[in-house]
C-alpha cells in the first residue's frame, strides 16, 4: 500500500466510522486506484459497495478477492450475502457452507445459511444454524427474529409468537419481527393485534408493502372492507407489479359490489403471471358476479384443465372494463340523475353506468362503472386504535 493510498484508506475508515458511508466509499475507491492489488483496500471498498446497495459491483470485487485469496472467509461470507440479496441462492448457500466448514461459529455465515434455507422452503435445514447462532447471540433482535421465523415454518406457532415478542422487547420497531408476528397472529384471527403491529411496521419501514398487505387482510377479517380496500391500494402503489396485491384488490372489490373493478384487477394480475391460479379464480368469480355464468364456468373449467384464459373470455372481460372506463372518463354528471357525483367522507361515489346493455347482464350502475377515487396519502398518527383510525386518512368508527 503506497503512502497516498494509505492516507485515502484511513480517511475512508474514519468516514465510515462516523457514518458517512458515501464519502467513505469514494475514499476507498480512490485508495484502490492507487493500490489496485491491495486486498485489504479491495475488501473495504467491496463492503462499502454492498452496504450502499451496489450489489453487482460489490459481487465483482468480492469474486476477485475470493479467487485471489480462497481462505479469506470475510470476503467469502460477504460474497454469499451479496448473492443472497441478488437471489442467487445456490451460490450463496455454497459460499456460506464453505465458510462454516472452516469456521463453524462464523456468525455471518450461520445467519446467511439459515436465511437461504428459509427462502428455499427448507426450514428444517435452517434449524441447526439458527440454534447455534441463537446460543452465540441470544439477545440479538435480528437473530431472535430469524429463530422465530424458523419456528413458525416448522409448526411451532406458540413458540414463534413468544420468540417474536422477545425480539420486539429488545427492539420494539424491528420490522422483521413486527411483520413475522403479524403473519402468525393473522392465521389465528387476532385481527386487532395485527392492525397495531402492522401500523408500527409501516412506521418502521414505510416502503415495504407487506405491512399494508397484512393490514388489509386484518381489516378485511374484521369486516372493514372499505378500509381494507384502501390499505390494499396503498400496498399496490408501493409495489405496482404485485400479483398478490391485485388479487387481493379483486376480492375486496367484488365483496364490496364493485364487480367490474374486481374483474379489471384480476385481469391485471393474470397478465403478470398467466400460469397462476389465483388470478384466474378471481376472474371467474368476478364474471359470475356480473352474471356471465358461461364465461365464468369457462374460466374455472380451464383452470382445472390447466388451459388458462380463453380468448373469447378475455375479449368479453376487456370489453366490460373498457366500457366502464369510458363511463368513468365522461364529464361529471353526464350520466347522473342528480347532475353531480356524491362525495362521501370515505370515498368518491362511483359514476353511473353507461346505457349500453352490453356492459353487464343485470349489473347495477356501480358494477359497471370504475370508481373515481380521491388520492389519499398513506400515514398513521396517534396511539393504539387512534392510530388505526387514521388509516389512509379515514375516520374509522371502532377497531375493537
GROMACS .gro file of C-alpha atoms in nm:
model
  400
    1UNK     CA    1   0.000   0.000   0.000
    2UNK     CA    2   0.151   0.331  -0.105
    3UNK     CA    3   0.160   0.630   0.127
    4UNK     CA    4  -0.108   0.813  -0.071
    5UNK     CA    5  -0.324   0.501  -0.084
    6UNK     CA    6  -0.289   0.454   0.292
    7UNK     CA    7  -0.388   0.815   0.351
    8UNK     CA    8  -0.703   0.774   0.139
    9UNK     CA    9  -0.777   0.438   0.302
   10UNK     CA   10  -0.750   0.574   0.655
   11UNK     CA   11  -0.967   0.866   0.556
   12UNK     CA   12  -1.226   0.616   0.437
   13UNK     CA   13  -1.209   0.425   0.766
   14UNK     CA   14  -1.267   0.747   0.962
   15UNK     CA   15  -1.559   0.850   0.742
   16UNK     CA   16  -1.718   0.506   0.770
   17UNK     CA   17  -1.681   0.513   1.149
   18UNK     CA   18  -1.860   0.849   1.160
   19UNK     CA   19  -2.147   0.711   0.949
   20UNK     CA   20  -2.061   0.891   0.625
   21UNK     CA   21  -2.069   0.581   0.408
   22UNK     CA   22  -2.097   0.754   0.071
   23UNK     CA   23  -1.790   0.965   0.134
   24UNK     CA   24  -1.607   0.662   0.275
   25UNK     CA   25  -1.679   0.470  -0.043
   26UNK     CA   26  -1.526   0.749  -0.252
   27UNK     CA   27  -1.211   0.739  -0.039
   28UNK     CA   28  -1.185   0.359  -0.060
   29UNK     CA   29  -1.222   0.364  -0.438
   30UNK     CA   30  -0.959   0.637  -0.463
   31UNK     CA   31  -0.723   0.430  -0.248
   32UNK     CA   32  -0.793   0.126  -0.466
   33UNK     CA   33  -0.695   0.318  -0.778
   34UNK     CA   34  -0.360   0.392  -0.616
   35UNK     CA   35  -0.303   0.032  -0.495
   36UNK     CA   36  -0.518  -0.195  -0.716
   37UNK     CA   37  -0.357  -0.516  -0.586
   38UNK     CA   38  -0.412  -0.446  -0.217
   39UNK     CA   39  -0.672  -0.694  -0.088
   40UNK     CA   40  -0.747  -0.504   0.231
   41UNK     CA   41  -0.846  -0.193   0.036
   42UNK     CA   42  -1.042  -0.400  -0.216
   43UNK     CA   43  -1.238  -0.572   0.060
   44UNK     CA   44  -1.327  -0.245   0.234
   45UNK     CA   45  -1.437  -0.098  -0.097
   46UNK     CA   46  -1.648  -0.407  -0.173
   47UNK     CA   47  -1.807  -0.400   0.173
   48UNK     CA   48  -1.894  -0.032   0.128
   49UNK     CA   49  -2.041  -0.103  -0.215
   50UNK     CA   50  -2.252  -0.380  -0.063
   51UNK     CA   51  -2.381  -0.156   0.216
   52UNK     CA   52  -2.461   0.119  -0.033
   53UNK     CA   53  -2.665  -0.122  -0.245
   54UNK     CA   54  -2.429  -0.154  -0.542
   55UNK     CA   55  -2.471  -0.530  -0.545
   56UNK     CA   56  -2.333  -0.617  -0.889
   57UNK     CA   57  -2.022  -0.403  -0.836
   58UNK     CA   58  -1.969  -0.549  -0.489
   59UNK     CA   59  -2.009  -0.904  -0.621
   60UNK     CA   60  -1.748  -0.843  -0.891
   61UNK     CA   61  -1.498  -0.711  -0.637
   62UNK     CA   62  -1.559  -0.992  -0.390
   63UNK     CA   63  -1.524  -1.261  -0.655
   64UNK     CA   64  -1.181  -1.126  -0.746
   65UNK     CA   65  -1.076  -1.128  -0.380
   66UNK     CA   66  -1.201  -1.483  -0.322
   67UNK     CA   67  -1.028  -1.601  -0.640
   68UNK     CA   68  -0.701  -1.446  -0.524
   69UNK     CA   69  -0.740  -1.549  -0.160
   70UNK     CA   70  -0.964  -1.858  -0.128
   71UNK     CA   71  -0.914  -1.861   0.251
   72UNK     CA   72  -1.039  -1.506   0.300
   73UNK     CA   73  -1.352  -1.602   0.498
   74UNK     CA   74  -1.474  -1.245   0.544
   75UNK     CA   75  -1.474  -1.188   0.169
   76UNK     CA   76  -1.639  -1.524   0.102
   77UNK     CA   77  -1.912  -1.453   0.358
   78UNK     CA   78  -1.973  -1.109   0.211
   79UNK     CA   79  -1.991  -1.266  -0.134
   80UNK     CA   80  -2.256  -1.507  -0.003
   81UNK     CA   81  -2.454  -1.216   0.141
   82UNK     CA   82  -2.431  -1.032  -0.188
   83UNK     CA   83  -2.552  -1.337  -0.380
   84UNK     CA   84  -2.835  -1.385  -0.130
   85UNK     CA   85  -2.954  -1.029  -0.193
   86UNK     CA   86  -2.928  -1.084  -0.568
   87UNK     CA   87  -3.136  -1.402  -0.545
   88UNK     CA   88  -2.852  -1.637  -0.640
   89UNK     CA   89  -2.939  -1.878  -0.361
   90UNK     CA   90  -2.741  -2.176  -0.488
   91UNK     CA   91  -2.405  -1.996  -0.494
   92UNK     CA   92  -2.485  -1.809  -0.174
   93UNK     CA   93  -2.552  -2.138   0.006
   94UNK     CA   94  -2.227  -2.285  -0.124
   95UNK     CA   95  -2.020  -1.989  -0.005
   96UNK     CA   96  -2.182  -1.991   0.340
   97UNK     CA   97  -2.125  -2.366   0.370
   98UNK     CA   98  -1.759  -2.329   0.265
   99UNK     CA   99  -1.711  -2.076   0.545
  100UNK     CA  100  -1.888  -2.292   0.803
  101UNK     CA  101  -1.677  -2.594   0.706
  102UNK     CA  102  -1.369  -2.397   0.813
  103UNK     CA  103  -1.525  -2.180   1.085
  104UNK     CA  104  -1.839  -2.345   1.236
  105UNK     CA  105  -1.913  -2.047   1.462
  106UNK     CA  106  -1.892  -1.777   1.196
  107UNK     CA  107  -2.198  -1.573   1.286
  108UNK     CA  108  -2.248  -1.407   0.949
  109UNK     CA  109  -2.225  -1.740   0.769
  110UNK     CA  110  -2.467  -1.905   1.014
  111UNK     CA  111  -2.717  -1.624   0.962
  112UNK     CA  112  -2.673  -1.635   0.585
  113UNK     CA  113  -2.703  -2.014   0.564
  114UNK     CA  114  -3.024  -2.015   0.769
  115UNK     CA  115  -3.166  -1.732   0.558
  116UNK     CA  116  -3.103  -1.924   0.236
  117UNK     CA  117  -3.269  -2.235   0.375
  118UNK     CA  118  -3.578  -2.038   0.477
  119UNK     CA  119  -3.602  -1.870   0.136
  120UNK     CA  120  -3.580  -2.211  -0.030
  121UNK     CA  121  -3.856  -2.351   0.192
  122UNK     CA  122  -3.618  -2.574   0.390
  123UNK     CA  123  -3.697  -2.456   0.742
  124UNK     CA  124  -3.588  -2.787   0.898
  125UNK     CA  125  -3.244  -2.748   0.740
  126UNK     CA  126  -3.221  -2.396   0.880
  127UNK     CA  127  -3.280  -2.509   1.239
  128UNK     CA  128  -2.924  -2.627   1.328
  129UNK     CA  129  -2.770  -2.299   1.208
  130UNK     CA  130  -3.035  -2.095   1.386
  131UNK     CA  131  -2.996  -2.284   1.712
  132UNK     CA  132  -2.618  -2.243   1.702
  133UNK     CA  133  -2.649  -1.875   1.620
  134UNK     CA  134  -2.902  -1.820   1.899
  135UNK     CA  135  -2.662  -1.975   2.150
  136UNK     CA  136  -2.391  -1.733   2.032
  137UNK     CA  137  -2.614  -1.422   2.017
  138UNK     CA  138  -2.913  -1.485   2.249
  139UNK     CA  139  -3.017  -1.121   2.277
  140UNK     CA  140  -2.987  -1.007   1.915
  141UNK     CA  141  -3.326  -0.888   1.777
  142UNK     CA  142  -3.227  -0.998   1.424
  143UNK     CA  143  -3.124  -1.344   1.542
  144UNK     CA  144  -3.436  -1.382   1.756
  145UNK     CA  145  -3.648  -1.283   1.456
  146UNK     CA  146  -3.474  -1.544   1.241
  147UNK     CA  147  -3.529  -1.802   1.515
  148UNK     CA  148  -3.898  -1.714   1.538
  149UNK     CA  149  -3.941  -1.738   1.160
  150UNK     CA  150  -3.785  -2.084   1.167
  151UNK     CA  151  -4.018  -2.190   1.447
  152UNK     CA  152  -4.320  -2.055   1.262
  153UNK     CA  153  -4.227  -2.250   0.950
  154UNK     CA  154  -4.170  -2.574   1.140
  155UNK     CA  155  -4.512  -2.585   1.305
  156UNK     CA  156  -4.413  -2.423   1.635
  157UNK     CA  157  -4.663  -2.138   1.629
  158UNK     CA  158  -4.684  -2.070   2.002
  159UNK     CA  159  -4.305  -2.077   2.039
  160UNK     CA  160  -4.271  -1.844   1.740
  161UNK     CA  161  -4.506  -1.591   1.899
  162UNK     CA  162  -4.304  -1.595   2.219
  163UNK     CA  163  -3.974  -1.553   2.033
  164UNK     CA  164  -4.109  -1.271   1.817
  165UNK     CA  165  -4.225  -1.093   2.134
  166UNK     CA  166  -3.881  -1.140   2.285
  167UNK     CA  167  -3.725  -0.982   1.976
  168UNK     CA  168  -3.967  -0.688   1.998
  169UNK     CA  169  -3.886  -0.642   2.364
  170UNK     CA  170  -3.524  -0.592   2.261
  171UNK     CA  171  -3.620  -0.371   1.965
  172UNK     CA  172  -3.987  -0.258   1.955
  173UNK     CA  173  -3.956  -0.139   1.594
  174UNK     CA  174  -3.775  -0.441   1.446
  175UNK     CA  175  -3.950  -0.469   1.105
  176UNK     CA  176  -3.895  -0.842   1.056
  177UNK     CA  177  -4.035  -0.925   1.399
  178UNK     CA  178  -4.335  -0.695   1.356
  179UNK     CA  179  -4.424  -0.848   1.020
  180UNK     CA  180  -4.348  -1.206   1.121
  181UNK     CA  181  -4.559  -1.183   1.434
  182UNK     CA  182  -4.837  -1.021   1.230
  183UNK     CA  183  -4.841  -1.316   0.991
  184UNK     CA  184  -4.862  -1.570   1.273
  185UNK     CA  185  -5.136  -1.380   1.455
  186UNK     CA  186  -5.330  -1.324   1.134
  187UNK     CA  187  -5.357  -1.701   1.087
  188UNK     CA  188  -5.505  -1.711   1.437
  189UNK     CA  189  -5.755  -1.435   1.351
  190UNK     CA  190  -5.620  -1.198   1.615
  191UNK     CA  191  -5.700  -0.903   1.394
  192UNK     CA  192  -5.673  -0.614   1.641
  193UNK     CA  193  -5.320  -0.715   1.737
  194UNK     CA  194  -5.226  -0.746   1.371
  195UNK     CA  195  -5.358  -0.397   1.300
  196UNK     CA  196  -5.146  -0.250   1.578
  197UNK     CA  197  -4.834  -0.440   1.472
  198UNK     CA  198  -4.867  -0.356   1.103
  199UNK     CA  199  -4.912   0.013   1.179
  200UNK     CA  200  -4.584   0.002   1.371
  201UNK     CA  201  -4.421  -0.193   1.089
  202UNK     CA  202  -4.535   0.069   0.838
  203UNK     CA  203  -4.386   0.341   1.056
  204UNK     CA  204  -4.059   0.147   1.079
  205UNK     CA  205  -4.035   0.055   0.709
  206UNK     CA  206  -4.276   0.277   0.511
  207UNK     CA  207  -4.158   0.149   0.171
  208UNK     CA  208  -4.233  -0.216   0.247
  209UNK     CA  209  -4.575  -0.311   0.103
  210UNK     CA  210  -4.609  -0.622   0.321
  211UNK     CA  211  -4.717  -0.421   0.625
  212UNK     CA  212  -5.005  -0.270   0.427
  213UNK     CA  213  -5.098  -0.607   0.275
  214UNK     CA  214  -5.124  -0.764   0.620
  215UNK     CA  215  -5.311  -0.460   0.749
  216UNK     CA  216  -5.558  -0.501   0.463
  217UNK     CA  217  -5.611  -0.868   0.547
  218UNK     CA  218  -5.669  -0.788   0.915
  219UNK     CA  219  -5.919  -0.513   0.834
  220UNK     CA  220  -6.099  -0.747   0.595
  221UNK     CA  221  -6.109  -1.012   0.866
  222UNK     CA  222  -6.289  -0.762   1.090
  223UNK     CA  223  -6.535  -0.682   0.813
  224UNK     CA  224  -6.390  -0.335   0.746
  225UNK     CA  225  -6.387  -0.396   0.371
  226UNK     CA  226  -6.366  -0.034   0.251
  227UNK     CA  227  -6.066   0.037   0.472
  228UNK     CA  228  -5.910  -0.294   0.373
  229UNK     CA  229  -5.950  -0.190   0.009
  230UNK     CA  230  -5.770   0.139   0.066
  231UNK     CA  231  -5.486  -0.034   0.251
  232UNK     CA  232  -5.452  -0.279  -0.039
  233UNK     CA  233  -5.445   0.009  -0.288
  234UNK     CA  234  -5.168   0.174  -0.087
  235UNK     CA  235  -4.970  -0.152  -0.091
  236UNK     CA  236  -5.011  -0.177  -0.469
  237UNK     CA  237  -4.882   0.178  -0.505
  238UNK     CA  238  -4.560   0.066  -0.334
  239UNK     CA  239  -4.537  -0.248  -0.549
  240UNK     CA  240  -4.732  -0.196  -0.874
  241UNK     CA  241  -4.625  -0.533  -1.018
  242UNK     CA  242  -4.756  -0.736  -0.723
  243UNK     CA  243  -4.985  -1.015  -0.836
  244UNK     CA  244  -5.097  -1.087  -0.480
  245UNK     CA  245  -5.195  -0.721  -0.425
  246UNK     CA  246  -5.403  -0.717  -0.742
  247UNK     CA  247  -5.579  -1.042  -0.648
  248UNK     CA  248  -5.648  -0.902  -0.301
  249UNK     CA  249  -5.796  -0.588  -0.459
  250UNK     CA  250  -6.011  -0.800  -0.688
  251UNK     CA  251  -6.153  -1.000  -0.399
  252UNK     CA  252  -6.224  -0.688  -0.193
  253UNK     CA  253  -6.384  -0.500  -0.481
  254UNK     CA  254  -6.607  -0.798  -0.555
  255UNK     CA  255  -6.716  -0.823  -0.192
  256UNK     CA  256  -6.797  -0.451  -0.198
  257UNK     CA  257  -7.008  -0.497  -0.511
  258UNK     CA  258  -6.763  -0.329  -0.749
  259UNK     CA  259  -6.758  -0.623  -0.987
  260UNK     CA  260  -6.606  -0.458  -1.295
  261UNK     CA  261  -6.320  -0.317  -1.090
  262UNK     CA  262  -6.275  -0.664  -0.946
  263UNK     CA  263  -6.254  -0.802  -1.298
  264UNK     CA  264  -6.004  -0.533  -1.401
  265UNK     CA  265  -5.778  -0.612  -1.103
  266UNK     CA  266  -5.796  -0.984  -1.176
  267UNK     CA  267  -5.706  -0.937  -1.544
  268UNK     CA  268  -5.405  -0.726  -1.450
  269UNK     CA  269  -5.295  -0.992  -1.202
  270UNK     CA  270  -5.334  -1.261  -1.467
  271UNK     CA  271  -5.118  -1.063  -1.711
  272UNK     CA  272  -4.835  -1.064  -1.456
  273UNK     CA  273  -4.825  -1.445  -1.449
  274UNK     CA  274  -5.055  -1.641  -1.675
  275UNK     CA  275  -4.994  -1.977  -1.504
  276UNK     CA  276  -5.102  -1.862  -1.159
  277UNK     CA  277  -5.438  -1.995  -1.040
  278UNK     CA  278  -5.542  -1.717  -0.801
  279UNK     CA  279  -5.592  -1.451  -1.071
  280UNK     CA  280  -5.796  -1.695  -1.280
  281UNK     CA  281  -6.013  -1.778  -0.981
  282UNK     CA  282  -6.064  -1.405  -0.929
  283UNK     CA  283  -6.158  -1.356  -1.296
  284UNK     CA  284  -6.411  -1.639  -1.276
  285UNK     CA  285  -6.561  -1.503  -0.954
  286UNK     CA  286  -6.592  -1.151  -1.097
  287UNK     CA  287  -6.757  -1.277  -1.416
  288UNK     CA  288  -7.000  -1.485  -1.212
  289UNK     CA  289  -7.088  -1.179  -1.003
  290UNK     CA  290  -7.156  -0.990  -1.327
  291UNK     CA  291  -7.400  -1.268  -1.433
  292UNK     CA  292  -7.170  -1.400  -1.706
  293UNK     CA  293  -7.220  -1.759  -1.594
  294UNK     CA  294  -7.097  -1.928  -1.914
  295UNK     CA  295  -6.777  -1.724  -1.925
  296UNK     CA  296  -6.714  -1.780  -1.554
  297UNK     CA  297  -6.765  -2.154  -1.599
  298UNK     CA  298  -6.521  -2.149  -1.890
  299UNK     CA  299  -6.252  -1.987  -1.677
  300UNK     CA  300  -6.295  -2.228  -1.387
  301UNK     CA  301  -6.310  -2.531  -1.615
  302UNK     CA  302  -5.999  -2.412  -1.795
  303UNK     CA  303  -5.829  -2.364  -1.463
  304UNK     CA  304  -5.896  -2.726  -1.371
  305UNK     CA  305  -5.767  -2.841  -1.709
  306UNK     CA  306  -5.465  -2.612  -1.696
  307UNK     CA  307  -5.571  -2.423  -2.010
  308UNK     CA  308  -5.561  -2.072  -1.870
  309UNK     CA  309  -5.787  -1.794  -2.001
  310UNK     CA  310  -5.990  -1.849  -2.317
  311UNK     CA  311  -5.955  -1.577  -2.588
  312UNK     CA  312  -6.332  -1.521  -2.604
  313UNK     CA  313  -6.349  -1.476  -2.227
  314UNK     CA  314  -6.059  -1.231  -2.230
  315UNK     CA  315  -6.228  -1.031  -2.506
  316UNK     CA  316  -6.556  -1.019  -2.314
  317UNK     CA  317  -6.380  -0.915  -1.994
  318UNK     CA  318  -6.181  -0.644  -2.172
  319UNK     CA  319  -6.498  -0.501  -2.325
  320UNK     CA  320  -6.660  -0.481  -1.983
  321UNK     CA  321  -6.361  -0.299  -1.835
  322UNK     CA  322  -6.327  -0.067  -2.136
  323UNK     CA  323  -6.695   0.029  -2.126
  324UNK     CA  324  -6.671   0.108  -1.756
  325UNK     CA  325  -6.352   0.309  -1.808
  326UNK     CA  326  -6.524   0.511  -2.078
  327UNK     CA  327  -6.815   0.580  -1.845
  328UNK     CA  328  -6.584   0.698  -1.565
  329UNK     CA  329  -6.399   0.934  -1.801
  330UNK     CA  330  -6.714   1.123  -1.904
  331UNK     CA  331  -6.767   1.476  -1.763
  332UNK     CA  332  -6.902   1.487  -1.411
  333UNK     CA  333  -7.276   1.446  -1.400
  334UNK     CA  334  -7.308   1.341  -1.766
  335UNK     CA  335  -7.499   1.027  -1.670
  336UNK     CA  336  -7.603   1.114  -1.318
  337UNK     CA  337  -7.970   1.179  -1.245
  338UNK     CA  338  -7.869   1.433  -0.984
  339UNK     CA  339  -7.628   1.605  -1.221
  340UNK     CA  340  -7.327   1.553  -0.996
  341UNK     CA  341  -7.129   1.282  -0.819
  342UNK     CA  342  -7.174   1.240  -0.448
  343UNK     CA  343  -6.861   1.257  -0.234
  344UNK     CA  344  -6.869   1.081   0.100
  345UNK     CA  345  -6.619   1.101   0.382
  346UNK     CA  346  -6.485   0.759   0.296
  347UNK     CA  347  -6.461   0.775  -0.085
  348UNK     CA  348  -6.583   0.936  -0.404
  349UNK     CA  349  -6.904   0.770  -0.517
  350UNK     CA  350  -6.888   0.569  -0.840
  351UNK     CA  351  -7.011   0.723  -1.161
  352UNK     CA  352  -7.331   0.592  -1.316
  353UNK     CA  353  -7.313   0.312  -1.570
  354UNK     CA  354  -7.342   0.376  -1.944
  355UNK     CA  355  -7.673   0.296  -2.106
  356UNK     CA  356  -7.547   0.014  -2.330
  357UNK     CA  357  -7.690  -0.321  -2.231
  358UNK     CA  358  -7.367  -0.488  -2.338
  359UNK     CA  359  -7.182  -0.358  -2.034
  360UNK     CA  360  -7.320  -0.615  -1.792
  361UNK     CA  361  -7.609  -0.855  -1.765
  362UNK     CA  362  -7.817  -0.739  -1.472
  363UNK     CA  363  -7.532  -0.540  -1.319
  364UNK     CA  364  -7.610  -0.218  -1.131
  365UNK     CA  365  -7.462   0.125  -1.207
  366UNK     CA  366  -7.186   0.066  -0.954
  367UNK     CA  367  -7.096  -0.271  -1.101
  368UNK     CA  368  -7.047  -0.122  -1.447
  369UNK     CA  369  -6.851   0.197  -1.379
  370UNK     CA  370  -6.499   0.226  -1.247
  371UNK     CA  371  -6.486   0.444  -0.940
  372UNK     CA  372  -6.315   0.783  -0.948
  373UNK     CA  373  -6.121   0.794  -0.625
  374UNK     CA  374  -5.964   1.065  -0.420
  375UNK     CA  375  -5.589   1.030  -0.379
  376UNK     CA  376  -5.507   0.976  -0.012
  377UNK     CA  377  -5.164   0.984   0.138
  378UNK     CA  378  -5.080   0.680   0.346
  379UNK     CA  379  -4.999   0.786   0.702
  380UNK     CA  380  -5.052   0.679   1.059
  381UNK     CA  381  -5.064   0.901   1.365
  382UNK     CA  382  -5.170   0.883   1.728
  383UNK     CA  383  -5.160   0.583   1.957
  384UNK     CA  384  -5.330   0.244   1.966
  385UNK     CA  385  -5.669   0.238   1.800
  386UNK     CA  386  -5.647   0.614   1.745
  387UNK     CA  387  -5.357   0.549   1.508
  388UNK     CA  388  -5.553   0.277   1.334
  389UNK     CA  389  -5.847   0.516   1.298
  390UNK     CA  390  -5.644   0.735   1.063
  391UNK     CA  391  -5.553   0.459   0.820
  392UNK     CA  392  -5.516   0.632   0.483
  393UNK     CA  393  -5.688   0.940   0.620
  394UNK     CA  394  -6.014   0.765   0.701
  395UNK     CA  395  -6.227   0.850   1.001
  396UNK     CA  396  -6.281   0.500   1.133
  397UNK     CA  397  -6.555   0.408   1.377
  398UNK     CA  398  -6.404   0.146   1.603
  399UNK     CA  399  -6.150  -0.131   1.570
  400UNK     CA  400  -6.235  -0.320   1.886
   0.00000   0.00000   0.00000
